[in-house]
Amino acid sequence: MKFLGIIPARYASTRFPGKPLALLAGQPMIRRVYKQVSGLLDEVYVATDDLRIQEAVEAFGGKVILTSPDHKSGTDRCYEAYTRIGGEFDVVVNIQGDEPFIHPSQIELLKQCYQDPATQIATLVKPFSEADGWEAVCNPNAPKVVFSRNMRALYFSRSVIPYLRGQEPERWTELHTYYKHMGLYAYRAEVLREITSLPQSSLELAESLEQLRWLENGYVIRVGVTDRETIGIDTPEDLERAELFIQHGH
C-alpha cells in the first residue's frame, strides 16, 4: 500500500497566530513535525494557505502545496492537497502540524490498522493513566473514545464516557480504563473523498467533533492504542512547556 502524509498548517490560529513558524529548539515547529514523519510514508507534504509557511518549508527542503484559505477543517485541506498532488496513493495520513513530538511508532501503528481490509479510517487513542488524575479525564478539550473488542470506534465525546453507575467519580479511573483521542487520522483515499462531501451531522454539531459525522454515516473507524504522549501546542504557554520537554532530553 502507498501512504501519503499531509500536514495541514494554517497561519491564522486564533489562540496562537503564526504557530507553525514558532521556533522550537531553534527551528520552526513545522520543520520538526516534517522531520519526525519523513521516511515513514511514501511522500509527505505540508498543506498550507499562507506564503510565509510555504517559504519556510521550501527553505528546509520540504514539499509543500498551497491550498484554499476557506477550509473549515484539516480533513478538507488534506483532501484538496491530495487531489492536487496526484499520484496513486491508497491511504492519506493527516498529521497535526502542532504535534512536534509525534513518534515514528505512532505512524507505524496507524499503518498497521490497514492490515484489516475493513478499515476505512484509522486513528489513535491513549489510555489515561492514574497519574493524569480525574481532572484530565473531565477536560472537555481532551475527547474520550470507547471502542469495540475488534478495535472499532463506537463513540467519541467531550464528556466522560462510559459513566460508572453507582461509583464515586473520583474512583472511576481506578475502576475503568478511559481512553483519550489523539488527533491523528488516516483515510482510504476514496473514503476521504466521500467524507469531505458529507453535510455536517447533528452529533458533530453538538460535540464539535468532525469524526462523529463519519460514525453517523456508518464509516468504520479503526483504533490503534499508543502509550506515547504527544504534546499538542495550542498556545504560547504550551510552546514554553515543549521547550522544557526538549531540554529534559525528549
PDB file of C-alpha atoms in Angstrom:
ATOM      1  CA  MET A   1       0.000   0.000   0.000  1.00  0.00           C
ATOM      2  CA  LYS A   2       1.121   3.550  -0.696  1.00  0.00           C
ATOM      3  CA  PHE A   3       0.761   6.129   2.079  1.00  0.00           C
ATOM      4  CA  LEU A   4       0.683   9.897   1.539  1.00  0.00           C
ATOM      5  CA  GLY A   5       1.330  12.073   4.601  1.00  0.00           C
ATOM      6  CA  ILE A   6      -0.205  15.552   4.674  1.00  0.00           C
ATOM      7  CA  ILE A   7       0.481  18.115   7.405  1.00  0.00           C
ATOM      8  CA  PRO A   8      -2.214  20.827   7.344  1.00  0.00           C
ATOM      9  CA  ALA A   9      -0.733  24.117   8.600  1.00  0.00           C
ATOM     10  CA  ARG A  10      -2.674  27.383   8.920  1.00  0.00           C
ATOM     11  CA  TYR A  11      -1.057  30.697   9.800  1.00  0.00           C
ATOM     12  CA  ALA A  12      -4.160  32.321  11.305  1.00  0.00           C
ATOM     13  CA  SER A  13      -4.686  30.366  14.526  1.00  0.00           C
ATOM     14  CA  THR A  14      -6.982  32.258  16.933  1.00  0.00           C
ATOM     15  CA  ARG A  15      -5.019  31.389  20.075  1.00  0.00           C
ATOM     16  CA  PHE A  16      -1.556  31.405  18.504  1.00  0.00           C
ATOM     17  CA  PRO A  17      -1.143  33.251  15.172  1.00  0.00           C
ATOM     18  CA  GLY A  18       1.829  32.054  13.131  1.00  0.00           C
ATOM     19  CA  LYS A  19       2.094  28.886  15.222  1.00  0.00           C
ATOM     20  CA  PRO A  20       3.696  26.628  12.538  1.00  0.00           C
ATOM     21  CA  LEU A  21       6.620  29.077  12.271  1.00  0.00           C
ATOM     22  CA  ALA A  22       7.149  29.426  16.039  1.00  0.00           C
ATOM     23  CA  LEU A  23      10.675  28.355  16.953  1.00  0.00           C
ATOM     24  CA  LEU A  24      11.123  25.191  18.996  1.00  0.00           C
ATOM     25  CA  ALA A  25      14.724  24.317  19.898  1.00  0.00           C
ATOM     26  CA  GLY A  26      15.820  26.848  17.283  1.00  0.00           C
ATOM     27  CA  GLN A  27      13.807  25.537  14.347  1.00  0.00           C
ATOM     28  CA  PRO A  28      10.264  26.215  13.075  1.00  0.00           C
ATOM     29  CA  MET A  29       7.738  23.820  14.603  1.00  0.00           C
ATOM     30  CA  ILE A  30       6.518  22.719  11.162  1.00  0.00           C
ATOM     31  CA  ARG A  31      10.071  21.605  10.311  1.00  0.00           C
ATOM     32  CA  ARG A  32      10.255  19.425  13.412  1.00  0.00           C
ATOM     33  CA  VAL A  33       6.905  17.764  12.603  1.00  0.00           C
ATOM     34  CA  TYR A  34       8.029  17.183   8.999  1.00  0.00           C
ATOM     35  CA  LYS A  35      11.328  15.608  10.108  1.00  0.00           C
ATOM     36  CA  GLN A  36       9.553  13.329  12.615  1.00  0.00           C
ATOM     37  CA  VAL A  37       7.419  11.689   9.890  1.00  0.00           C
ATOM     38  CA  SER A  38       9.661  11.883   6.790  1.00  0.00           C
ATOM     39  CA  GLY A  39      10.861   8.470   5.679  1.00  0.00           C
ATOM     40  CA  LEU A  40       7.930   6.653   7.327  1.00  0.00           C
ATOM     41  CA  LEU A  41       5.483   7.363   4.483  1.00  0.00           C
ATOM     42  CA  ASP A  42       5.879   7.230   0.710  1.00  0.00           C
ATOM     43  CA  GLU A  43       5.509  11.015   0.374  1.00  0.00           C
ATOM     44  CA  VAL A  44       4.998  13.855   2.881  1.00  0.00           C
ATOM     45  CA  TYR A  45       3.649  17.337   2.077  1.00  0.00           C
ATOM     46  CA  VAL A  46       2.735  20.384   4.139  1.00  0.00           C
ATOM     47  CA  ALA A  47      -0.652  21.797   3.034  1.00  0.00           C
ATOM     48  CA  THR A  48      -0.943  25.495   3.868  1.00  0.00           C
ATOM     49  CA  ASP A  49      -2.896  28.623   2.956  1.00  0.00           C
ATOM     50  CA  ASP A  50      -0.024  31.021   3.639  1.00  0.00           C
ATOM     51  CA  LEU A  51       3.016  32.051   1.592  1.00  0.00           C
ATOM     52  CA  ARG A  52       5.145  32.526   4.730  1.00  0.00           C
ATOM     53  CA  ILE A  53       4.684  28.861   5.676  1.00  0.00           C
ATOM     54  CA  GLN A  54       5.267  27.783   2.072  1.00  0.00           C
ATOM     55  CA  GLU A  55       8.587  29.689   2.001  1.00  0.00           C
ATOM     56  CA  ALA A  56       9.683  28.261   5.368  1.00  0.00           C
ATOM     57  CA  VAL A  57       9.020  24.670   4.224  1.00  0.00           C
ATOM     58  CA  GLU A  58      10.806  25.208   0.906  1.00  0.00           C
ATOM     59  CA  ALA A  59      13.754  26.727   2.810  1.00  0.00           C
ATOM     60  CA  PHE A  60      14.373  23.452   4.695  1.00  0.00           C
ATOM     61  CA  GLY A  61      13.823  21.342   1.571  1.00  0.00           C
ATOM     62  CA  GLY A  62      10.339  20.078   2.404  1.00  0.00           C
ATOM     63  CA  LYS A  63       7.462  19.535  -0.024  1.00  0.00           C
ATOM     64  CA  VAL A  64       4.579  21.977   0.281  1.00  0.00           C
ATOM     65  CA  ILE A  65       1.350  22.767  -1.530  1.00  0.00           C
ATOM     66  CA  LEU A  66      -0.784  25.918  -1.316  1.00  0.00           C
ATOM     67  CA  THR A  67      -4.458  25.291  -0.572  1.00  0.00           C
ATOM     68  CA  SER A  68      -7.587  27.419  -0.181  1.00  0.00           C
ATOM     69  CA  PRO A  69      -7.899  29.666   2.907  1.00  0.00           C
ATOM     70  CA  ASP A  70     -11.596  28.727   3.191  1.00  0.00           C
ATOM     71  CA  HIS A  71     -11.372  25.174   4.575  1.00  0.00           C
ATOM     72  CA  LYS A  72     -13.304  24.511   7.787  1.00  0.00           C
ATOM     73  CA  SER A  73     -11.151  21.549   8.857  1.00  0.00           C
ATOM     74  CA  GLY A  74      -7.784  19.890   8.367  1.00  0.00           C
ATOM     75  CA  THR A  75      -9.605  16.987   6.690  1.00  0.00           C
ATOM     76  CA  ASP A  76     -10.929  19.289   3.963  1.00  0.00           C
ATOM     77  CA  ARG A  77      -7.464  20.794   3.475  1.00  0.00           C
ATOM     78  CA  CYS A  78      -5.997  17.265   3.234  1.00  0.00           C
ATOM     79  CA  TYR A  79      -8.456  16.334   0.511  1.00  0.00           C
ATOM     80  CA  GLU A  80      -7.665  19.396  -1.618  1.00  0.00           C
ATOM     81  CA  ALA A  81      -3.932  18.744  -1.207  1.00  0.00           C
ATOM     82  CA  TYR A  82      -4.378  15.056  -2.116  1.00  0.00           C
ATOM     83  CA  THR A  83      -6.283  15.903  -5.324  1.00  0.00           C
ATOM     84  CA  ARG A  84      -3.652  18.448  -6.364  1.00  0.00           C
ATOM     85  CA  ILE A  85      -0.634  16.274  -5.548  1.00  0.00           C
ATOM     86  CA  GLY A  86      -1.927  13.476  -7.779  1.00  0.00           C
ATOM     87  CA  GLY A  87      -0.286  10.056  -7.917  1.00  0.00           C
ATOM     88  CA  GLU A  88      -1.586   6.669  -6.832  1.00  0.00           C
ATOM     89  CA  PHE A  89      -1.986   6.596  -3.047  1.00  0.00           C
ATOM     90  CA  ASP A  90      -4.118   4.088  -1.136  1.00  0.00           C
ATOM     91  CA  VAL A  91      -4.169   5.936   2.191  1.00  0.00           C
ATOM     92  CA  VAL A  92      -3.853   9.608   3.176  1.00  0.00           C
ATOM     93  CA  VAL A  93      -2.450  10.311   6.669  1.00  0.00           C
ATOM     94  CA  ASN A  94      -3.487  13.599   8.310  1.00  0.00           C
ATOM     95  CA  ILE A  95      -0.672  14.707  10.650  1.00  0.00           C
ATOM     96  CA  GLN A  96      -1.268  17.620  13.022  1.00  0.00           C
ATOM     97  CA  GLY A  97       1.141  20.478  12.343  1.00  0.00           C
ATOM     98  CA  ASP A  98       1.201  21.367  16.043  1.00  0.00           C
ATOM     99  CA  GLU A  99       2.321  17.936  17.323  1.00  0.00           C
ATOM    100  CA  PRO A 100       6.140  18.211  17.198  1.00  0.00           C
ATOM    101  CA  PHE A 101       6.617  15.140  19.417  1.00  0.00           C
ATOM    102  CA  ILE A 102       4.747  12.705  17.203  1.00  0.00           C
ATOM    103  CA  HIS A 103       6.647   9.414  17.402  1.00  0.00           C
ATOM    104  CA  PRO A 104       7.534   7.109  14.465  1.00  0.00           C
ATOM    105  CA  SER A 105       5.840   4.195  16.288  1.00  0.00           C
ATOM    106  CA  GLN A 106       2.535   6.102  16.139  1.00  0.00           C
ATOM    107  CA  ILE A 107       2.723   6.413  12.354  1.00  0.00           C
ATOM    108  CA  GLU A 108       3.543   2.687  12.123  1.00  0.00           C
ATOM    109  CA  LEU A 109       0.557   1.894  14.349  1.00  0.00           C
ATOM    110  CA  LEU A 110      -1.759   3.826  12.023  1.00  0.00           C
ATOM    111  CA  LYS A 111      -0.365   1.984   9.010  1.00  0.00           C
ATOM    112  CA  GLN A 112      -0.895  -1.387  10.737  1.00  0.00           C
ATOM    113  CA  CYS A 113      -4.613  -0.602  11.088  1.00  0.00           C
ATOM    114  CA  TYR A 114      -4.863  -1.087   7.315  1.00  0.00           C
ATOM    115  CA  GLN A 115      -3.864  -4.735   7.572  1.00  0.00           C
ATOM    116  CA  ASP A 116      -7.600  -5.140   8.234  1.00  0.00           C
ATOM    117  CA  PRO A 117      -9.266  -4.641   4.818  1.00  0.00           C
ATOM    118  CA  ALA A 118     -12.446  -3.398   6.548  1.00  0.00           C
ATOM    119  CA  THR A 119     -10.612  -0.319   7.913  1.00  0.00           C
ATOM    120  CA  GLN A 120     -11.867   2.820   6.198  1.00  0.00           C
ATOM    121  CA  ILE A 121     -10.479   5.401   8.649  1.00  0.00           C
ATOM    122  CA  ALA A 122      -7.849   4.851  11.356  1.00  0.00           C
ATOM    123  CA  THR A 123      -6.971   6.918  14.415  1.00  0.00           C
ATOM    124  CA  LEU A 124      -5.038   6.588  17.681  1.00  0.00           C
ATOM    125  CA  VAL A 125      -6.052   6.640  21.332  1.00  0.00           C
ATOM    126  CA  LYS A 126      -4.036   6.697  24.538  1.00  0.00           C
ATOM    127  CA  PRO A 127      -5.140   5.364  27.928  1.00  0.00           C
ATOM    128  CA  PHE A 128      -5.407   7.992  30.650  1.00  0.00           C
ATOM    129  CA  SER A 129      -3.091   6.998  33.487  1.00  0.00           C
ATOM    130  CA  GLU A 130      -3.977   7.306  37.160  1.00  0.00           C
ATOM    131  CA  ALA A 131      -1.221   9.934  37.309  1.00  0.00           C
ATOM    132  CA  ASP A 132      -3.199  12.077  34.847  1.00  0.00           C
ATOM    133  CA  GLY A 133      -5.871  12.404  37.511  1.00  0.00           C
ATOM    134  CA  TRP A 134      -9.634  12.804  37.362  1.00  0.00           C
ATOM    135  CA  GLU A 135      -9.370  16.419  36.225  1.00  0.00           C
ATOM    136  CA  ALA A 136      -7.609  15.402  32.994  1.00  0.00           C
ATOM    137  CA  VAL A 137     -10.332  12.852  32.189  1.00  0.00           C
ATOM    138  CA  CYS A 138     -13.016  15.515  32.744  1.00  0.00           C
ATOM    139  CA  ASN A 139     -11.311  18.058  30.460  1.00  0.00           C
ATOM    140  CA  PRO A 140     -13.683  18.671  27.507  1.00  0.00           C
ATOM    141  CA  ASN A 141     -10.684  19.631  25.340  1.00  0.00           C
ATOM    142  CA  ALA A 142      -9.464  16.013  25.607  1.00  0.00           C
ATOM    143  CA  PRO A 143     -12.117  13.976  23.730  1.00  0.00           C
ATOM    144  CA  LYS A 144     -12.737  10.480  25.071  1.00  0.00           C
ATOM    145  CA  VAL A 145     -13.417   7.391  22.954  1.00  0.00           C
ATOM    146  CA  VAL A 146     -14.998   3.997  23.517  1.00  0.00           C
ATOM    147  CA  PHE A 147     -14.377   1.137  21.104  1.00  0.00           C
ATOM    148  CA  SER A 148     -15.415  -2.453  20.483  1.00  0.00           C
ATOM    149  CA  ARG A 149     -13.438  -5.643  21.051  1.00  0.00           C
ATOM    150  CA  ASN A 150     -12.475  -5.651  17.382  1.00  0.00           C
ATOM    151  CA  MET A 151     -10.955  -2.164  17.832  1.00  0.00           C
ATOM    152  CA  ARG A 152     -13.661  -0.203  16.063  1.00  0.00           C
ATOM    153  CA  ALA A 153     -14.658   3.188  17.490  1.00  0.00           C
ATOM    154  CA  LEU A 154     -18.185   3.229  18.930  1.00  0.00           C
ATOM    155  CA  TYR A 155     -18.322   6.876  20.020  1.00  0.00           C
ATOM    156  CA  PHE A 156     -16.204   9.964  20.747  1.00  0.00           C
ATOM    157  CA  SER A 157     -17.252  12.533  23.340  1.00  0.00           C
ATOM    158  CA  ARG A 158     -16.079  15.575  25.247  1.00  0.00           C
ATOM    159  CA  SER A 159     -17.997  14.086  28.188  1.00  0.00           C
ATOM    160  CA  VAL A 160     -16.549  11.306  30.320  1.00  0.00           C
ATOM    161  CA  ILE A 161     -17.632   8.001  28.731  1.00  0.00           C
ATOM    162  CA  PRO A 162     -18.582   5.496  29.990  1.00  0.00           C
ATOM    163  CA  TYR A 163     -20.494   6.690  33.069  1.00  0.00           C
ATOM    164  CA  LEU A 164     -19.819   4.323  36.000  1.00  0.00           C
ATOM    165  CA  ARG A 165     -23.161   3.900  37.693  1.00  0.00           C
ATOM    166  CA  GLY A 166     -23.154   3.595  41.464  1.00  0.00           C
ATOM    167  CA  GLN A 167     -19.476   4.590  41.819  1.00  0.00           C
ATOM    168  CA  GLU A 168     -17.932   7.777  43.198  1.00  0.00           C
ATOM    169  CA  PRO A 169     -16.484   9.738  40.227  1.00  0.00           C
ATOM    170  CA  GLU A 170     -13.106  10.057  41.977  1.00  0.00           C
ATOM    171  CA  ARG A 171     -12.757   6.257  41.763  1.00  0.00           C
ATOM    172  CA  TRP A 172     -13.727   5.918  38.085  1.00  0.00           C
ATOM    173  CA  THR A 173     -10.160   5.963  36.724  1.00  0.00           C
ATOM    174  CA  GLU A 174      -9.207   3.299  39.279  1.00  0.00           C
ATOM    175  CA  LEU A 175     -12.088   1.033  38.196  1.00  0.00           C
ATOM    176  CA  HIS A 176     -12.054   1.571  34.421  1.00  0.00           C
ATOM    177  CA  THR A 177      -9.516   2.440  31.702  1.00  0.00           C
ATOM    178  CA  TYR A 178     -10.507   5.660  29.958  1.00  0.00           C
ATOM    179  CA  TYR A 179      -9.074   6.492  26.541  1.00  0.00           C
ATOM    180  CA  LYS A 180      -8.114   9.902  25.179  1.00  0.00           C
ATOM    181  CA  HIS A 181      -8.396  10.508  21.445  1.00  0.00           C
ATOM    182  CA  MET A 182      -5.176  11.597  19.701  1.00  0.00           C
ATOM    183  CA  GLY A 183      -5.826  13.894  16.738  1.00  0.00           C
ATOM    184  CA  LEU A 184      -4.100  11.776  14.113  1.00  0.00           C
ATOM    185  CA  TYR A 185      -6.090  10.237  11.252  1.00  0.00           C
ATOM    186  CA  ALA A 186      -5.560   8.092   8.187  1.00  0.00           C
ATOM    187  CA  TYR A 187      -8.211   7.607   5.498  1.00  0.00           C
ATOM    188  CA  ARG A 188      -8.500   5.360   2.470  1.00  0.00           C
ATOM    189  CA  ALA A 189      -8.270   7.768  -0.471  1.00  0.00           C
ATOM    190  CA  GLU A 190     -11.800   7.068  -1.748  1.00  0.00           C
ATOM    191  CA  VAL A 191     -13.212   7.438   1.789  1.00  0.00           C
ATOM    192  CA  LEU A 192     -11.523  10.839   2.180  1.00  0.00           C
ATOM    193  CA  ARG A 193     -13.302  11.965  -0.988  1.00  0.00           C
ATOM    194  CA  GLU A 194     -16.654  10.744   0.354  1.00  0.00           C
ATOM    195  CA  ILE A 195     -16.455  12.172   3.877  1.00  0.00           C
ATOM    196  CA  THR A 196     -15.479  15.665   2.726  1.00  0.00           C
ATOM    197  CA  SER A 197     -18.699  15.897   0.708  1.00  0.00           C
ATOM    198  CA  LEU A 198     -20.963  14.880   3.627  1.00  0.00           C
ATOM    199  CA  PRO A 199     -23.062  17.580   5.309  1.00  0.00           C
ATOM    200  CA  GLN A 200     -22.366  18.259   8.987  1.00  0.00           C
ATOM    201  CA  SER A 201     -24.293  15.885  11.257  1.00  0.00           C
ATOM    202  CA  SER A 202     -26.274  16.535  14.427  1.00  0.00           C
ATOM    203  CA  LEU A 203     -23.808  14.762  16.736  1.00  0.00           C
ATOM    204  CA  GLU A 204     -20.865  16.561  15.129  1.00  0.00           C
ATOM    205  CA  LEU A 205     -22.562  19.917  15.677  1.00  0.00           C
ATOM    206  CA  ALA A 206     -23.467  19.002  19.262  1.00  0.00           C
ATOM    207  CA  GLU A 207     -19.940  17.971  20.322  1.00  0.00           C
ATOM    208  CA  SER A 208     -17.916  19.900  17.717  1.00  0.00           C
ATOM    209  CA  LEU A 209     -16.075  16.686  16.723  1.00  0.00           C
ATOM    210  CA  GLU A 210     -15.956  16.002  12.970  1.00  0.00           C
ATOM    211  CA  GLN A 211     -15.312  12.265  13.440  1.00  0.00           C
ATOM    212  CA  LEU A 212     -18.892  11.897  14.700  1.00  0.00           C
ATOM    213  CA  ARG A 213     -20.088  12.829  11.194  1.00  0.00           C
ATOM    214  CA  TRP A 214     -18.206   9.799   9.876  1.00  0.00           C
ATOM    215  CA  LEU A 215     -19.609   7.447  12.523  1.00  0.00           C
ATOM    216  CA  GLU A 216     -23.149   8.748  11.957  1.00  0.00           C
ATOM    217  CA  ASN A 217     -22.750   7.949   8.275  1.00  0.00           C
ATOM    218  CA  GLY A 218     -21.660   4.373   9.009  1.00  0.00           C
ATOM    219  CA  TYR A 219     -17.915   4.537   8.355  1.00  0.00           C
ATOM    220  CA  VAL A 220     -15.608   2.099  10.166  1.00  0.00           C
ATOM    221  CA  ILE A 221     -13.004   3.924  12.278  1.00  0.00           C
ATOM    222  CA  ARG A 222     -10.334   1.542  13.494  1.00  0.00           C
ATOM    223  CA  VAL A 223      -8.464   2.460  16.671  1.00  0.00           C
ATOM    224  CA  GLY A 224      -4.802   1.870  17.466  1.00  0.00           C
ATOM    225  CA  VAL A 225      -3.697   2.160  21.108  1.00  0.00           C
ATOM    226  CA  THR A 226      -0.471   4.032  21.858  1.00  0.00           C
ATOM    227  CA  ASP A 227       1.194   4.612  25.223  1.00  0.00           C
ATOM    228  CA  ARG A 228       3.257   7.536  23.952  1.00  0.00           C
ATOM    229  CA  GLU A 229       2.168  11.009  24.921  1.00  0.00           C
ATOM    230  CA  THR A 230       2.382  13.807  22.380  1.00  0.00           C
ATOM    231  CA  ILE A 231       2.245  17.454  23.324  1.00  0.00           C
ATOM    232  CA  GLY A 232      -0.161  19.460  21.191  1.00  0.00           C
ATOM    233  CA  ILE A 233       0.795  23.127  21.033  1.00  0.00           C
ATOM    234  CA  ASP A 234      -2.213  25.444  21.066  1.00  0.00           C
ATOM    235  CA  THR A 235      -0.845  28.475  22.924  1.00  0.00           C
ATOM    236  CA  PRO A 236       2.499  30.267  23.532  1.00  0.00           C
ATOM    237  CA  GLU A 237       2.444  28.738  27.042  1.00  0.00           C
ATOM    238  CA  ASP A 238       2.319  25.248  25.503  1.00  0.00           C
ATOM    239  CA  LEU A 239       5.391  26.177  23.447  1.00  0.00           C
ATOM    240  CA  GLU A 240       7.281  27.099  26.626  1.00  0.00           C
ATOM    241  CA  ARG A 241       6.391  23.702  28.122  1.00  0.00           C
ATOM    242  CA  ALA A 242       7.582  21.993  24.935  1.00  0.00           C
ATOM    243  CA  GLU A 243      10.946  23.788  25.170  1.00  0.00           C
ATOM    244  CA  LEU A 244      11.365  22.389  28.702  1.00  0.00           C
ATOM    245  CA  PHE A 245      10.362  18.942  27.430  1.00  0.00           C
ATOM    246  CA  ILE A 246      13.197  19.084  24.864  1.00  0.00           C
ATOM    247  CA  GLN A 247      15.702  20.402  27.416  1.00  0.00           C
ATOM    248  CA  HIS A 248      14.972  17.347  29.566  1.00  0.00           C
ATOM    249  CA  GLY A 249      16.112  15.073  26.760  1.00  0.00           C
ATOM    250  CA  HIS A 250      12.941  14.297  24.783  1.00  0.00           C
TER     251      HIS A 250
END
